[in-house]
PDB file of C-alpha atoms in Angstrom:
ATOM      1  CA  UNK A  84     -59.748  19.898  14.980  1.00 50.00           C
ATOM      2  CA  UNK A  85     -56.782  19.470  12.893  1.00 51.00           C
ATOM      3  CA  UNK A  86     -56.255  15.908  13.797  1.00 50.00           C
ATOM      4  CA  UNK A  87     -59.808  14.991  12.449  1.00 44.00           C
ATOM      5  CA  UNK A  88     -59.068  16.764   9.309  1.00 49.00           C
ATOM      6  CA  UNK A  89     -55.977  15.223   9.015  1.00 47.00           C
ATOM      7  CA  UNK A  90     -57.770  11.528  10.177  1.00 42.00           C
ATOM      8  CA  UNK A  91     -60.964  12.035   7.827  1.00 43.00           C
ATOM      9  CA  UNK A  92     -58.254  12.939   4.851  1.00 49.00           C
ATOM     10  CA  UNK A  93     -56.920   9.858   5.311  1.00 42.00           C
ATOM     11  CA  UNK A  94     -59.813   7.789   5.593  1.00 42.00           C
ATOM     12  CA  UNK A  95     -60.981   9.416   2.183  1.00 45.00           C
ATOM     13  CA  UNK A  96     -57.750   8.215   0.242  1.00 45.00           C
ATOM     14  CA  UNK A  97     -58.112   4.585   1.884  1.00 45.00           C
ATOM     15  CA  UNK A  98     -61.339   4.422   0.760  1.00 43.00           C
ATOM     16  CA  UNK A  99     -60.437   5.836  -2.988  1.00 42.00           C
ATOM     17  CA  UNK A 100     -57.248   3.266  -2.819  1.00 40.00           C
ATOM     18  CA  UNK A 101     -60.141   0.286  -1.803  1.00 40.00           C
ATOM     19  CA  UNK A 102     -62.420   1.495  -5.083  1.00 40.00           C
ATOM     20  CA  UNK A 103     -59.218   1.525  -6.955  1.00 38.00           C
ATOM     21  CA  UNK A 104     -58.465  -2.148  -6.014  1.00 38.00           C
ATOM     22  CA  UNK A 105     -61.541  -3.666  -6.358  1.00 37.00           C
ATOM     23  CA  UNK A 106     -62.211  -2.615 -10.144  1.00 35.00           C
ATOM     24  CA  UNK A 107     -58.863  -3.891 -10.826  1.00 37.00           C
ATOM     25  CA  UNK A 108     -60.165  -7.581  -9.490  1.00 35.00           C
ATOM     26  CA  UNK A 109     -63.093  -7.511 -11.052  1.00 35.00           C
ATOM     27  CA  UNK A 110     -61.279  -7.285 -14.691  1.00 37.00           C
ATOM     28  CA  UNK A 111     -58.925  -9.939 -13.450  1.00 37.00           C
ATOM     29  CA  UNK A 112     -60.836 -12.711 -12.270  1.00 39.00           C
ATOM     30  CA  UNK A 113     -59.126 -15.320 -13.629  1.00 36.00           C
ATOM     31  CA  UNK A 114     -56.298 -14.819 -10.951  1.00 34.00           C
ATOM     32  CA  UNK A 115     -57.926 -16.245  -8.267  1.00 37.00           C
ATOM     33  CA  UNK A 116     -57.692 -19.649  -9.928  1.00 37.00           C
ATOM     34  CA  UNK A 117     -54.104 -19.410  -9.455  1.00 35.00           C
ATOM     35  CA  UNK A 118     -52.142 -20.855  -6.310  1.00 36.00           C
ATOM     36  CA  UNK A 119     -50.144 -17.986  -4.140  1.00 40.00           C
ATOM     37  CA  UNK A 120     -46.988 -18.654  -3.513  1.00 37.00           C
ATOM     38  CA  UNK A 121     -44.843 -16.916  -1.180  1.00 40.00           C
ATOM     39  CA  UNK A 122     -41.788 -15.634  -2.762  1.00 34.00           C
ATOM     40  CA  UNK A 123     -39.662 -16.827   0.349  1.00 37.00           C
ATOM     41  CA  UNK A 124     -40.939 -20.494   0.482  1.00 45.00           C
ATOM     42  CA  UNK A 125     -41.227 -23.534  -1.967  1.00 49.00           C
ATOM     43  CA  UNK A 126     -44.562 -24.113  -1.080  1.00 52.00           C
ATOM     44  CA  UNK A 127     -48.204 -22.843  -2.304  1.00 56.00           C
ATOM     45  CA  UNK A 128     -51.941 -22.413  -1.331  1.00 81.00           C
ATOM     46  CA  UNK A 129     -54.117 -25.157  -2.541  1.00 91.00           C
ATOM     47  CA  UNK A 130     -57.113 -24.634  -3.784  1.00 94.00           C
ATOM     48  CA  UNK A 131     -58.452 -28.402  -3.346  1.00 96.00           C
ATOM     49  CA  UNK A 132     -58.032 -29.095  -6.966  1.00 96.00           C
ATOM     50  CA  UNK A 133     -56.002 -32.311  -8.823  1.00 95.00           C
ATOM     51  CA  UNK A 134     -53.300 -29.928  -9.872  1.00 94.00           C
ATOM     52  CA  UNK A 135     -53.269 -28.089  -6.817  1.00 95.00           C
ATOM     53  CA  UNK A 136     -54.587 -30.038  -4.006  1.00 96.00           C
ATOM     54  CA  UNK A 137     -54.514 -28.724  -0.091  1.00 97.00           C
ATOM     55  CA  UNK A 138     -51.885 -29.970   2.009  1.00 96.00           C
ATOM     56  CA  UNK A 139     -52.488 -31.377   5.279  1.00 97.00           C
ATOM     57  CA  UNK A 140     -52.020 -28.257   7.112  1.00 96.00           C
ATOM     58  CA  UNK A 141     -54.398 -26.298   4.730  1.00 96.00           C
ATOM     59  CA  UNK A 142     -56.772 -29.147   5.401  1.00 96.00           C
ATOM     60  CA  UNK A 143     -56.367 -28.723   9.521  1.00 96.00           C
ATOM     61  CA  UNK A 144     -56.639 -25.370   9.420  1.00 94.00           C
ATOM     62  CA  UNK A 145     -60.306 -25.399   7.748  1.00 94.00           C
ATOM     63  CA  UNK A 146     -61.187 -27.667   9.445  1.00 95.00           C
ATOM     64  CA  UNK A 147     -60.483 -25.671  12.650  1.00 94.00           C
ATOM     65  CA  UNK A 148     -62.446 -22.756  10.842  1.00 94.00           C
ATOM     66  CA  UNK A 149     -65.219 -25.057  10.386  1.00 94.00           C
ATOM     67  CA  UNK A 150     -64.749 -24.777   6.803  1.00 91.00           C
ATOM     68  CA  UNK A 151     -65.417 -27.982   5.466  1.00 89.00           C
ATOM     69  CA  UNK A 152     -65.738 -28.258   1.869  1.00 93.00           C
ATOM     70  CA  UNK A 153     -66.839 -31.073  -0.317  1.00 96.00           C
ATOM     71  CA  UNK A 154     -65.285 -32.521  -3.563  1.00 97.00           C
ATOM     72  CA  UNK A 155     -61.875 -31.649  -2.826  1.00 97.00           C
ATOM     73  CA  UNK A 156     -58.393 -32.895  -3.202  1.00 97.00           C
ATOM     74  CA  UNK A 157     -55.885 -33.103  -0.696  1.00 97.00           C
ATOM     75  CA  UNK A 158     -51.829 -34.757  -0.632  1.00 97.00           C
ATOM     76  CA  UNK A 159     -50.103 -35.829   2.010  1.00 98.00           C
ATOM     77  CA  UNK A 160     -47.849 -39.139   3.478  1.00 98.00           C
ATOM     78  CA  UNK A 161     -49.532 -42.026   4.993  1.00 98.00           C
ATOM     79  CA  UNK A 162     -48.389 -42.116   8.200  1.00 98.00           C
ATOM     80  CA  UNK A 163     -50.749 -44.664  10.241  1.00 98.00           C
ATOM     81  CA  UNK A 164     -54.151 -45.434  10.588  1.00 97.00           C
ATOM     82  CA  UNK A 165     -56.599 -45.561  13.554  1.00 96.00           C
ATOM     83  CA  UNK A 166     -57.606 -49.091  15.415  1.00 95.00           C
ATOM     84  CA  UNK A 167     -61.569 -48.586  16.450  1.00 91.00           C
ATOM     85  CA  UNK A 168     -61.667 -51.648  18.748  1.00 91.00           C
ATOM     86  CA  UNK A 169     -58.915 -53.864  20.224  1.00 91.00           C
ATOM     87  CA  UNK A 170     -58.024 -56.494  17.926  1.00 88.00           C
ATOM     88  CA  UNK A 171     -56.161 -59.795  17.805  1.00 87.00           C
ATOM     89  CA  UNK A 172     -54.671 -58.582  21.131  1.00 89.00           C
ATOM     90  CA  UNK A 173     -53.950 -54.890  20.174  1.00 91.00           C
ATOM     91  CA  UNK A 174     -55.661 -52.035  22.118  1.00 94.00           C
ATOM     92  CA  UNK A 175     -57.937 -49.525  19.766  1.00 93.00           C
ATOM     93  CA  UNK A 176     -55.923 -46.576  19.045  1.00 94.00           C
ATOM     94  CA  UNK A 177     -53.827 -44.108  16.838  1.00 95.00           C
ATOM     95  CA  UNK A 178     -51.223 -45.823  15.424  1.00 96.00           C
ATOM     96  CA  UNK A 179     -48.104 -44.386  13.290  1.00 97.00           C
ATOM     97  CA  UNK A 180     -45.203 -45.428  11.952  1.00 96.00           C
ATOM     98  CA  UNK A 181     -44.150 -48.652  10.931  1.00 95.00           C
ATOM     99  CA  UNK A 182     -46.014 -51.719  12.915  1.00 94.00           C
ATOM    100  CA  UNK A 183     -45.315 -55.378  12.883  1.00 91.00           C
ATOM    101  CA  UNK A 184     -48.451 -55.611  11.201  1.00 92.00           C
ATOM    102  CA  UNK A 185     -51.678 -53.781  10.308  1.00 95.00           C
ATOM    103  CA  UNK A 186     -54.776 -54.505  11.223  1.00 95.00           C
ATOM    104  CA  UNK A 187     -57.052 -52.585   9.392  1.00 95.00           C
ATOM    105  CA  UNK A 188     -57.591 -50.767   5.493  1.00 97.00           C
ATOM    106  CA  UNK A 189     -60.952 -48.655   6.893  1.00 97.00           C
ATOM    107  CA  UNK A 190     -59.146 -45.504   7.372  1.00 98.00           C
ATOM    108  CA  UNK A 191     -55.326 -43.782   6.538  1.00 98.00           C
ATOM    109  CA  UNK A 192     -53.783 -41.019   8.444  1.00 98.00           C
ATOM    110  CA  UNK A 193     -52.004 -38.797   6.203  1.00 98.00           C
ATOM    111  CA  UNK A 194     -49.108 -35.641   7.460  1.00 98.00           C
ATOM    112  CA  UNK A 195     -47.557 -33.430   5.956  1.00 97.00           C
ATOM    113  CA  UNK A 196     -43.895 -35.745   6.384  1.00 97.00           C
ATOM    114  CA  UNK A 197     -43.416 -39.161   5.928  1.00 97.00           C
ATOM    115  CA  UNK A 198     -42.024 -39.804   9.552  1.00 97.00           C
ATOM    116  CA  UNK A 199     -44.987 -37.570  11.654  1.00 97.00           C
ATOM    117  CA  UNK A 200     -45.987 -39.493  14.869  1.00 95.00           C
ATOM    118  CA  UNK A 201     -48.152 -36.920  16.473  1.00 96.00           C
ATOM    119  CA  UNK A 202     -51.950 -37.708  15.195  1.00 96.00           C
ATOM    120  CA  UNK A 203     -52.935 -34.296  15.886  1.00 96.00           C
ATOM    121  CA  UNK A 204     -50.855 -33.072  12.962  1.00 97.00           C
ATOM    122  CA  UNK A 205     -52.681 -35.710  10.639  1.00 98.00           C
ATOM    123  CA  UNK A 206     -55.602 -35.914   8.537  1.00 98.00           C
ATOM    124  CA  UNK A 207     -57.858 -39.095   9.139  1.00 98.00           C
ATOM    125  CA  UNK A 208     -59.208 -40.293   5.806  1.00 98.00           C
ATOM    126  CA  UNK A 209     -61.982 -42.930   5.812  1.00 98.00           C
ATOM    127  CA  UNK A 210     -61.266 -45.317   2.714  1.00 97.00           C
ATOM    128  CA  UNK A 211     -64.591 -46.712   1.353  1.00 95.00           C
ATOM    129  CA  UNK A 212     -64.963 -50.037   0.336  1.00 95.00           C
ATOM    130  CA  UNK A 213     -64.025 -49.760  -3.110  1.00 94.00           C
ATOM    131  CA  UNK A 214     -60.383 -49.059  -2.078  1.00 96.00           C
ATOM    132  CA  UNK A 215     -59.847 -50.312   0.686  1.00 97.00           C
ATOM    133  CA  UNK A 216     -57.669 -53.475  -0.847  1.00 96.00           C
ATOM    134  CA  UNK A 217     -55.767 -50.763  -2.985  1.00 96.00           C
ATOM    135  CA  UNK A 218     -54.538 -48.427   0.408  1.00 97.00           C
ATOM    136  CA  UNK A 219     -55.549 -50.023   3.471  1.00 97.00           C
ATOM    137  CA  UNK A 220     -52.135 -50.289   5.346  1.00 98.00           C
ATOM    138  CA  UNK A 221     -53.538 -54.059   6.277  1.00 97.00           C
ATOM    139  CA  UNK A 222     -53.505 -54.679   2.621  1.00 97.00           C
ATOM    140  CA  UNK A 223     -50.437 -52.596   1.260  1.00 97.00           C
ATOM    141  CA  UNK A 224     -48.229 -52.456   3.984  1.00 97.00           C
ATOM    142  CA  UNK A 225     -45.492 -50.651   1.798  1.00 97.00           C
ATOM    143  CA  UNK A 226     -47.570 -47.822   1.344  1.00 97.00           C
ATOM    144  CA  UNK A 227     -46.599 -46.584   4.801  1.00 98.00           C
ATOM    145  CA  UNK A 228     -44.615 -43.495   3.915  1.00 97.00           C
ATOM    146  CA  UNK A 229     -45.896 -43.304   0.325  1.00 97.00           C
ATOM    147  CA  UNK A 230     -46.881 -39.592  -1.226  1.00 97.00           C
ATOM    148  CA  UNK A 231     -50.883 -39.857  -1.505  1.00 97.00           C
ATOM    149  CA  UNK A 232     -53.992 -37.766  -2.992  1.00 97.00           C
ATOM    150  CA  UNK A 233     -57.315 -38.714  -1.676  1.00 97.00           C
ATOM    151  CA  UNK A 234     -60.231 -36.456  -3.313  1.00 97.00           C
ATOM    152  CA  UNK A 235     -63.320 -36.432  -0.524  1.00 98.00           C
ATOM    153  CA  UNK A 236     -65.003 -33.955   1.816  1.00 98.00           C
ATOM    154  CA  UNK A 237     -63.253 -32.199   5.130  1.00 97.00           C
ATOM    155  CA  UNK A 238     -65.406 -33.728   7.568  1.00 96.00           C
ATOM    156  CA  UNK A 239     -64.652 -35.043  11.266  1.00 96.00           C
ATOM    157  CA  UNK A 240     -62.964 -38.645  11.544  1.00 96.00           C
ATOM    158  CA  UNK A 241     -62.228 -40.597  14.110  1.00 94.00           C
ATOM    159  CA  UNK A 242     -62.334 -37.510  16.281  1.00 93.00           C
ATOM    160  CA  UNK A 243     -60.102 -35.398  14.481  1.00 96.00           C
ATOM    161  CA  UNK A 244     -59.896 -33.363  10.907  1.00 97.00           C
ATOM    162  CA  UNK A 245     -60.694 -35.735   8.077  1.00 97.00           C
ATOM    163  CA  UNK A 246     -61.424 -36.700   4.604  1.00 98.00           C
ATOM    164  CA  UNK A 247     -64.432 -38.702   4.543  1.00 97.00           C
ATOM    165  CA  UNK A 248     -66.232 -39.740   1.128  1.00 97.00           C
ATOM    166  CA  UNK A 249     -63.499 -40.592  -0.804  1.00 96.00           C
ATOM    167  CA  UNK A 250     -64.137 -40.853  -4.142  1.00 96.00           C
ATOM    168  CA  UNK A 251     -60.685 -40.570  -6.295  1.00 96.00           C
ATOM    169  CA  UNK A 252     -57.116 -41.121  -5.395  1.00 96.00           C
ATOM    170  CA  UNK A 253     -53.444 -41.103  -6.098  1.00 96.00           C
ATOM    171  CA  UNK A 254     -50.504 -42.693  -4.924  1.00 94.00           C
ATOM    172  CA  UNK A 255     -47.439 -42.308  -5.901  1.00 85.00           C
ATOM    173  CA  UNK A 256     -48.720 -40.305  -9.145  1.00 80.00           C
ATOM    174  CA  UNK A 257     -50.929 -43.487 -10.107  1.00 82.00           C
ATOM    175  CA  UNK A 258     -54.866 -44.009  -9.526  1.00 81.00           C
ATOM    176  CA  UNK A 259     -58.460 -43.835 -11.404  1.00 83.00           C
ATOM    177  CA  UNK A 260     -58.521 -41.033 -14.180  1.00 75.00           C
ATOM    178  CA  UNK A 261     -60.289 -38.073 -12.542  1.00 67.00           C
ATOM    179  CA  UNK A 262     -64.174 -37.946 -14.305  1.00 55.00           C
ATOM    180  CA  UNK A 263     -65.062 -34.298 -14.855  1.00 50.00           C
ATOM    181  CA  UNK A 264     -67.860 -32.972 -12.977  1.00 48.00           C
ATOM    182  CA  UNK A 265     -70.670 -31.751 -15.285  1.00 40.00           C
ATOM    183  CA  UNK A 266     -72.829 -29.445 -14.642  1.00 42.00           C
ATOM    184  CA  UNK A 267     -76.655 -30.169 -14.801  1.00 39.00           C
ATOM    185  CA  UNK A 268     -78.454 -26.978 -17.128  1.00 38.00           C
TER     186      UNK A 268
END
């Protein structure tokens, strides 16, 4: 009987603690606009945003959660691009790292290092038409290895995680200025 007292005692001052913390986050809403970063690491926790975008990884692991989200900004180095049907004598496939040439600006793959060769660690981003002759590796082969920001929605590509319906970008700190979204009243 006294370890039931002792348990339901307990129980009552986790649940008084919980109460505690959750009026506390209600006056300080504001906070969860703010990245977390870990004390021990140089890194943070995007929150899809231009100033804070998600990394690759962030963008995997949502996309493994099924959490795909739309509107949202993500950084990472182009690392390769997929092939969707042999061409000019090269067999369709996954293809990173530096090429004698490039074959195609419809898609990017983007990691979270410049030298990744693993596509499963990569982000597949479908470039629409509109930039294609801006990123496409076909087009820019120099921006193999460049720091990138694509703005689009987590959505499968090419069979993996992806950013499809991309709508902003930037490279190497330059693109379009970002148009705020307004609200409709």
């Amino acid at each position: 009987m006294r370890n039931y007292k002792c348990l339901l005692g307990f129980l009552i001052a986790g649940a008084s603690l919980m109460s505690v913390t959750s009026c506390d986050s209600v006056e300080n809403d504001n906070l969860l606009d703010v990245p977390v970063v870990d004390p021990n690491e140089d890194s943070y926790v995007g929150l899809g945003t231009l100033e804070t975008p998600f990394t690759v990884d962030e963008i995997l692991r949502k996309y493994a959660q099924n959490d795909n989200a739309t509107g949202v900004w993500a950084k990472g180095y182009i690392v390769g691009y997929r092939l969707s049907n042999d061409t000019d004598g090269v067999v369709a496939g996954d293809y990173l790292g530096e090429q004698p040439s490039y074959l195609s600006d419809l898609n990017l793959y983007i990691a979270m290092t410049p030298d990744e060769t693993d596509y499963k660690n990569c982000v597949s981003i479908q470039v629409t038409y509109n930039y294609r002759s801006i990123l496409g590796l076909q087009s820019n082969p120099a921006n193999l290895g460049k720091e990138i920001m694509i703005k689009g929605d987590i959505e499968r590509y090419n069979s993996i995680a992806g950013l499809k319906n991309m709508s902003n970008y930037r490279i190497d700190g330059d693109g379009p200025e970002e148009t705020p979204d307004v609200d409709a009243d």
